[in-house]
Amino acid sequence: MPVRTFVLPQGLVRAVWPAKLTDETADYELDWSARLAEGDAIEASTFELPRGLVSPKAGNTDKVATVWISGGEAGEGYDIRNRIKTRAGAALEQTIRLKVKSK
């Protein structure tokens, strides 16, 4: 499966990832490049997943936060929050919607 990347532009309120299948573990990325101050980078990233979704793994690079997601009920939509802390001390967060579908 390809990585599903969402680039976060300045001022975006609502973000949506492409849907995942109920029986797959899929990796999703949030590219924070446009929201980071020049020369700044992600130091730490955490994802908050609602009940029903599981994250076996998460990580980040200087500009991109990644989470692997499994679970979920077909037909349901889930709001996932990503919080990052940057090397310059900024704290940023974004909620992104993920829909789950059956085959």
C-alpha positions as CSV (number, residue, x, y, z in Angstrom):
1,M,0.0,0.0,0.0
2,P,1.3,3.5,-0.7
3,V,1.9,6.0,2.0
4,R,-1.0,8.5,2.3
5,T,0.5,12.0,2.8
6,F,-1.4,15.1,3.5
7,V,0.4,18.5,3.2
8,L,-0.9,20.9,5.9
9,P,-1.2,24.4,4.4
10,Q,-1.4,27.5,6.6
11,G,-4.8,28.3,7.9
12,L,-6.4,24.8,7.2
13,V,-9.1,24.0,9.7
14,R,-10.3,20.6,8.5
15,A,-8.1,17.9,6.9
16,V,-9.1,14.5,5.6
17,W,-7.0,11.5,4.8
18,P,-8.0,8.9,2.1
19,A,-10.1,6.1,3.6
20,K,-8.6,2.9,4.9
21,L,-10.0,-0.6,4.7
22,T,-11.2,-2.3,7.9
23,D,-8.6,-5.1,7.7
24,E,-5.5,-3.2,6.7
25,T,-2.8,-1.4,8.6
26,A,-2.1,1.7,6.7
27,D,0.6,4.4,7.1
28,Y,-0.5,8.1,7.0
29,E,1.7,11.2,7.0
30,L,1.2,14.8,7.9
31,D,3.7,17.1,6.2
32,W,4.1,20.1,8.5
33,S,6.6,21.9,6.2
34,A,4.4,24.9,5.4
35,R,3.6,25.5,9.1
36,L,7.1,25.4,10.5
37,A,9.1,28.5,10.9
38,E,12.0,28.8,8.6
39,G,14.9,26.6,10.0
40,D,12.6,24.9,12.5
41,A,11.9,21.2,12.7
42,I,9.7,18.6,14.4
43,E,11.3,17.4,17.7
44,A,8.5,15.2,18.9
45,S,5.1,14.0,17.6
46,T,2.2,12.3,19.2
47,F,-1.1,11.0,17.7
48,E,-4.3,10.6,19.7
49,L,-6.5,8.0,18.2
50,P,-10.2,7.5,19.2
51,R,-11.5,4.2,20.5
52,G,-11.6,1.6,17.8
53,L,-8.4,2.5,16.1
54,V,-5.0,1.2,17.0
55,S,-1.5,2.5,16.2
56,P,1.2,-0.1,16.2
57,K,3.8,2.4,15.3
58,A,4.4,6.2,14.9
59,G,7.4,8.4,14.2
60,N,8.6,11.6,12.6
61,T,11.3,13.3,10.5
62,D,12.2,16.9,10.7
63,K,9.1,17.9,8.6
64,V,6.7,14.9,8.5
65,A,4.8,13.0,11.3
66,T,3.8,9.4,10.4
67,V,1.4,7.0,12.1
68,W,0.4,3.5,11.2
69,I,-3.3,2.8,11.8
70,S,-5.3,-0.4,12.0
71,G,-8.8,-1.2,13.1
72,G,-12.0,0.8,12.8
73,E,-15.6,-0.1,11.8
74,A,-16.7,0.1,8.1
75,G,-18.7,3.2,7.5
76,E,-17.4,5.1,10.5
77,G,-15.3,8.3,10.4
78,Y,-12.7,9.0,13.1
79,D,-11.0,12.2,14.2
80,I,-7.3,11.8,14.9
81,R,-5.2,14.5,16.5
82,N,-1.5,15.1,15.8
83,R,0.4,17.2,18.2
84,I,4.0,18.3,17.5
85,K,6.7,20.1,19.4
86,T,9.4,21.8,17.4
87,R,13.0,22.4,18.2
88,A,12.3,26.1,18.5
89,G,9.7,25.3,21.2
90,A,6.5,25.8,19.2
91,A,3.5,23.5,20.0
92,L,1.2,22.8,17.0
93,E,-1.7,20.5,16.5
94,Q,-4.0,19.4,13.7
95,T,-7.1,17.2,13.7
96,I,-7.5,15.0,10.6
97,R,-10.5,12.9,9.6
98,L,-10.1,9.2,8.6
99,K,-13.0,7.2,7.2
100,V,-12.9,3.4,7.3
101,K,-14.5,1.3,4.6
102,S,-15.0,-2.4,3.7
103,K,-13.6,-4.0,0.6
